[in-house]
Amino acid sequence: MTEGEGFESGVLLHPGYTLYEFDLTNGNIVSTKGLLQKDFSQLELGSADSLVGIRYNGPTQQYELRRISIATGASTLLKRFTFGYPGAYGDYSTLLVNTATQRAYAVSEPVYEMDSGVLLHPGNTLYEFDLTNGNIVRSVAVLRMRNGTSPSPFR
């Protein structure tokens, strides 16, 4: 989720890295929490009391799958990983969570070498994560449509 955008669960990430919880029946703010880990580009509901997010850790040059407590704003590392090529910057375009199965899904974007911009990995890979332990269950190539979108098997 980008800063300043909301989503269906009624949680909003403010540019000040404050987690806002809203009552969706009347729009009132229920609570606010400062996030201890910052720079999540997207958050999804992981369970009744937590969110799930992916953030890039520059010093380790890896992504981190994290569970964020709605009560405290603290995050727990589930898994460090790379999108297709270690030590290179890639990104993901989608993060979806199935709370019933405790699985998260992310689709990778192309991976480029940091300094030269050389394409290292074409991306378009679907990653499935087990949210009970953070492990990558599988990764598979996905189709890319002509307009640049991917078909979604999740909706």
mmCIF file of C-alpha atoms in Angstrom:
data_model
loop_
_atom_site.group_PDB
_atom_site.id
_atom_site.type_symbol
_atom_site.label_atom_id
_atom_site.label_comp_id
_atom_site.label_asym_id
_atom_site.label_seq_id
_atom_site.Cartn_x
_atom_site.Cartn_y
_atom_site.Cartn_z
ATOM 1 C CA MET A 1 0.000 0.000 0.000
ATOM 2 C CA THR A 2 1.399 3.394 -0.788
ATOM 3 C CA GLU A 3 1.541 6.109 1.793
ATOM 4 C CA GLY A 4 -1.755 7.856 2.272
ATOM 5 C CA GLU A 5 -3.930 5.143 0.651
ATOM 6 C CA GLY A 6 -6.505 3.089 2.518
ATOM 7 C CA PHE A 7 -7.864 -0.380 1.979
ATOM 8 C CA GLU A 8 -10.932 -2.410 2.879
ATOM 9 C CA SER A 9 -9.949 -3.348 6.431
ATOM 10 C CA GLY A 10 -10.051 0.313 7.432
ATOM 11 C CA VAL A 11 -6.331 0.732 8.095
ATOM 12 C CA LEU A 12 -4.373 3.642 6.650
ATOM 13 C CA LEU A 13 -0.638 4.248 6.569
ATOM 14 C CA HIS A 14 0.185 7.931 6.998
ATOM 15 C CA PRO A 15 3.393 9.481 5.592
ATOM 16 C CA GLY A 16 4.529 9.896 9.213
ATOM 17 C CA TYR A 17 4.515 6.089 9.507
ATOM 18 C CA THR A 18 1.570 6.037 11.850
ATOM 19 C CA LEU A 19 -0.913 3.208 11.577
ATOM 20 C CA TYR A 20 -4.497 4.471 11.763
ATOM 21 C CA GLU A 21 -7.421 2.164 12.494
ATOM 22 C CA PHE A 22 -10.860 3.405 11.421
ATOM 23 C CA ASP A 23 -14.387 2.339 12.291
ATOM 24 C CA LEU A 24 -15.875 1.635 8.857
ATOM 25 C CA THR A 25 -19.435 2.223 10.048
ATOM 26 C CA ASN A 26 -18.898 5.896 10.953
ATOM 27 C CA GLY A 27 -15.384 6.822 9.758
ATOM 28 C CA ASN A 28 -14.067 7.611 13.237
ATOM 29 C CA ILE A 29 -10.443 6.902 14.132
ATOM 30 C CA VAL A 30 -10.398 3.995 16.603
ATOM 31 C CA SER A 31 -6.660 4.028 17.358
ATOM 32 C CA THR A 32 -3.243 5.109 16.125
ATOM 33 C CA LYS A 33 0.094 3.348 16.539
ATOM 34 C CA GLY A 34 3.584 4.334 15.502
ATOM 35 C CA LEU A 35 5.196 1.694 13.287
ATOM 36 C CA LEU A 36 8.542 0.440 14.583
ATOM 37 C CA GLN A 37 9.551 -0.786 11.101
ATOM 38 C CA LYS A 38 8.935 1.745 8.382
ATOM 39 C CA ASP A 39 8.748 1.872 4.591
ATOM 40 C CA PHE A 40 6.192 -0.816 3.842
ATOM 41 C CA SER A 41 4.897 -0.076 0.364
ATOM 42 C CA GLN A 42 1.828 -2.231 0.908
ATOM 43 C CA LEU A 43 0.076 -3.785 3.914
ATOM 44 C CA GLU A 44 -2.600 -6.454 3.908
ATOM 45 C CA LEU A 45 -4.734 -7.899 6.689
ATOM 46 C CA GLY A 46 -2.954 -11.032 7.952
ATOM 47 C CA SER A 47 -5.292 -12.024 10.782
ATOM 48 C CA ALA A 48 -7.732 -10.426 13.207
ATOM 49 C CA ASP A 49 -4.838 -8.836 15.118
ATOM 50 C CA SER A 50 -2.084 -8.377 12.532
ATOM 51 C CA LEU A 51 -1.120 -7.029 9.145
ATOM 52 C CA VAL A 52 1.383 -8.478 6.671
ATOM 53 C CA GLY A 53 3.842 -6.368 4.694
ATOM 54 C CA ILE A 54 6.967 -6.569 2.566
ATOM 55 C CA ARG A 55 9.769 -4.024 2.933
ATOM 56 C CA TYR A 56 13.187 -3.656 1.306
ATOM 57 C CA ASN A 57 16.187 -3.712 3.657
ATOM 58 C CA GLY A 58 18.954 -1.719 1.938
ATOM 59 C CA PRO A 59 21.878 -2.847 4.135
ATOM 60 C CA THR A 60 21.107 -6.548 3.554
ATOM 61 C CA GLN A 61 19.878 -5.991 -0.035
ATOM 62 C CA GLN A 62 16.971 -8.302 0.692
ATOM 63 C CA TYR A 63 13.239 -8.027 1.108
ATOM 64 C CA GLU A 64 11.593 -8.844 4.408
ATOM 65 C CA LEU A 65 8.197 -10.425 4.855
ATOM 66 C CA ARG A 66 6.908 -9.087 8.179
ATOM 67 C CA ARG A 67 3.869 -9.479 10.402
ATOM 68 C CA ILE A 68 2.791 -6.190 12.038
ATOM 69 C CA SER A 69 0.830 -6.133 15.299
ATOM 70 C CA ILE A 70 -2.251 -3.934 15.015
ATOM 71 C CA ALA A 71 -2.183 -3.460 18.810
ATOM 72 C CA THR A 72 1.407 -2.181 19.080
ATOM 73 C CA GLY A 73 2.731 -1.387 15.585
ATOM 74 C CA ALA A 74 5.709 -3.694 16.199
ATOM 75 C CA SER A 75 6.734 -6.011 13.382
ATOM 76 C CA THR A 76 8.102 -9.532 13.421
ATOM 77 C CA LEU A 77 10.435 -10.791 10.703
ATOM 78 C CA LEU A 78 9.014 -13.876 8.994
ATOM 79 C CA LYS A 79 11.488 -14.236 6.097
ATOM 80 C CA ARG A 80 14.342 -12.466 4.283
ATOM 81 C CA PHE A 81 14.464 -13.184 0.557
ATOM 82 C CA THR A 82 15.273 -11.760 -2.864
ATOM 83 C CA PHE A 83 13.040 -11.413 -5.899
ATOM 84 C CA GLY A 84 14.933 -13.547 -8.404
ATOM 85 C CA TYR A 85 18.508 -12.296 -8.073
ATOM 86 C CA PRO A 86 20.516 -11.731 -4.839
ATOM 87 C CA GLY A 87 22.068 -8.312 -4.294
ATOM 88 C CA ALA A 88 20.022 -6.595 -6.985
ATOM 89 C CA TYR A 89 17.040 -4.328 -6.643
ATOM 90 C CA GLY A 90 13.747 -5.695 -7.875
ATOM 91 C CA ASP A 91 10.239 -4.929 -6.774
ATOM 92 C CA TYR A 92 6.826 -6.465 -6.559
ATOM 93 C CA SER A 93 3.556 -5.248 -7.983
ATOM 94 C CA THR A 94 1.100 -7.242 -5.917
ATOM 95 C CA LEU A 95 0.744 -8.450 -2.355
ATOM 96 C CA LEU A 96 -2.351 -10.477 -1.505
ATOM 97 C CA VAL A 97 -3.116 -12.470 1.635
ATOM 98 C CA ASN A 98 -5.496 -15.378 2.115
ATOM 99 C CA THR A 99 -6.184 -15.282 5.859
ATOM 100 C CA ALA A 100 -8.058 -18.610 5.823
ATOM 101 C CA THR A 101 -5.017 -20.535 4.514
ATOM 102 C CA GLN A 102 -2.358 -18.217 6.035
ATOM 103 C CA ARG A 103 -0.738 -17.764 2.631
ATOM 104 C CA ALA A 104 0.605 -14.542 1.100
ATOM 105 C CA TYR A 105 1.233 -14.014 -2.618
ATOM 106 C CA ALA A 106 3.556 -11.504 -4.290
ATOM 107 C CA VAL A 107 4.278 -11.001 -8.004
ATOM 108 C CA SER A 108 7.804 -9.816 -8.775
ATOM 109 C CA GLU A 109 8.727 -7.103 -11.227
ATOM 110 C CA PRO A 110 11.885 -7.153 -13.404
ATOM 111 C CA VAL A 111 15.210 -7.052 -11.482
ATOM 112 C CA TYR A 112 17.949 -4.616 -12.542
ATOM 113 C CA GLU A 113 21.588 -4.256 -11.457
ATOM 114 C CA MET A 114 21.769 -1.261 -9.111
ATOM 115 C CA ASP A 115 24.558 0.716 -10.801
ATOM 116 C CA SER A 116 24.323 -0.175 -14.486
ATOM 117 C CA GLY A 117 20.588 -0.744 -14.818
ATOM 118 C CA VAL A 118 21.230 -4.014 -16.675
ATOM 119 C CA LEU A 119 18.250 -6.408 -16.621
ATOM 120 C CA LEU A 120 19.192 -9.429 -14.484
ATOM 121 C CA HIS A 121 15.852 -11.204 -14.135
ATOM 122 C CA PRO A 122 12.666 -10.654 -16.164
ATOM 123 C CA GLY A 123 10.387 -10.855 -13.124
ATOM 124 C CA ASN A 124 6.768 -11.876 -13.555
ATOM 125 C CA THR A 125 7.218 -14.547 -10.906
ATOM 126 C CA LEU A 126 4.471 -15.426 -8.448
ATOM 127 C CA TYR A 127 5.764 -16.181 -4.947
ATOM 128 C CA GLU A 128 3.626 -18.052 -2.411
ATOM 129 C CA PHE A 129 4.575 -17.609 1.264
ATOM 130 C CA ASP A 130 3.471 -19.636 4.287
ATOM 131 C CA LEU A 131 2.602 -17.024 6.927
ATOM 132 C CA THR A 132 3.009 -19.451 9.812
ATOM 133 C CA ASN A 133 6.783 -19.672 9.241
ATOM 134 C CA GLY A 134 7.576 -17.234 6.386
ATOM 135 C CA ASN A 135 8.853 -19.930 4.041
ATOM 136 C CA ILE A 136 8.456 -19.599 0.301
ATOM 137 C CA VAL A 137 6.175 -22.488 -0.636
ATOM 138 C CA ARG A 138 6.702 -22.077 -4.372
ATOM 139 C CA SER A 139 7.500 -19.624 -7.106
ATOM 140 C CA VAL A 140 6.157 -19.891 -10.641
ATOM 141 C CA ALA A 141 6.310 -17.749 -13.779
ATOM 142 C CA VAL A 142 3.089 -15.903 -14.561
ATOM 143 C CA LEU A 143 1.749 -14.629 -17.858
ATOM 144 C CA ARG A 144 2.001 -10.936 -18.658
ATOM 145 C CA MET A 145 -0.744 -9.417 -20.806
ATOM 146 C CA ARG A 146 -0.001 -6.993 -23.624
ATOM 147 C CA ASN A 147 -1.172 -4.006 -21.595
ATOM 148 C CA GLY A 148 1.355 -4.906 -18.865
ATOM 149 C CA THR A 149 -1.106 -6.419 -16.417
ATOM 150 C CA SER A 150 -1.044 -9.955 -15.098
ATOM 151 C CA PRO A 151 -4.071 -12.201 -14.914
ATOM 152 C CA SER A 152 -4.968 -12.694 -11.252
ATOM 153 C CA PRO A 153 -5.731 -16.219 -10.106
ATOM 154 C CA PHE A 154 -6.758 -14.848 -6.678
ATOM 155 C CA ARG A 155 -9.861 -12.783 -7.491
#
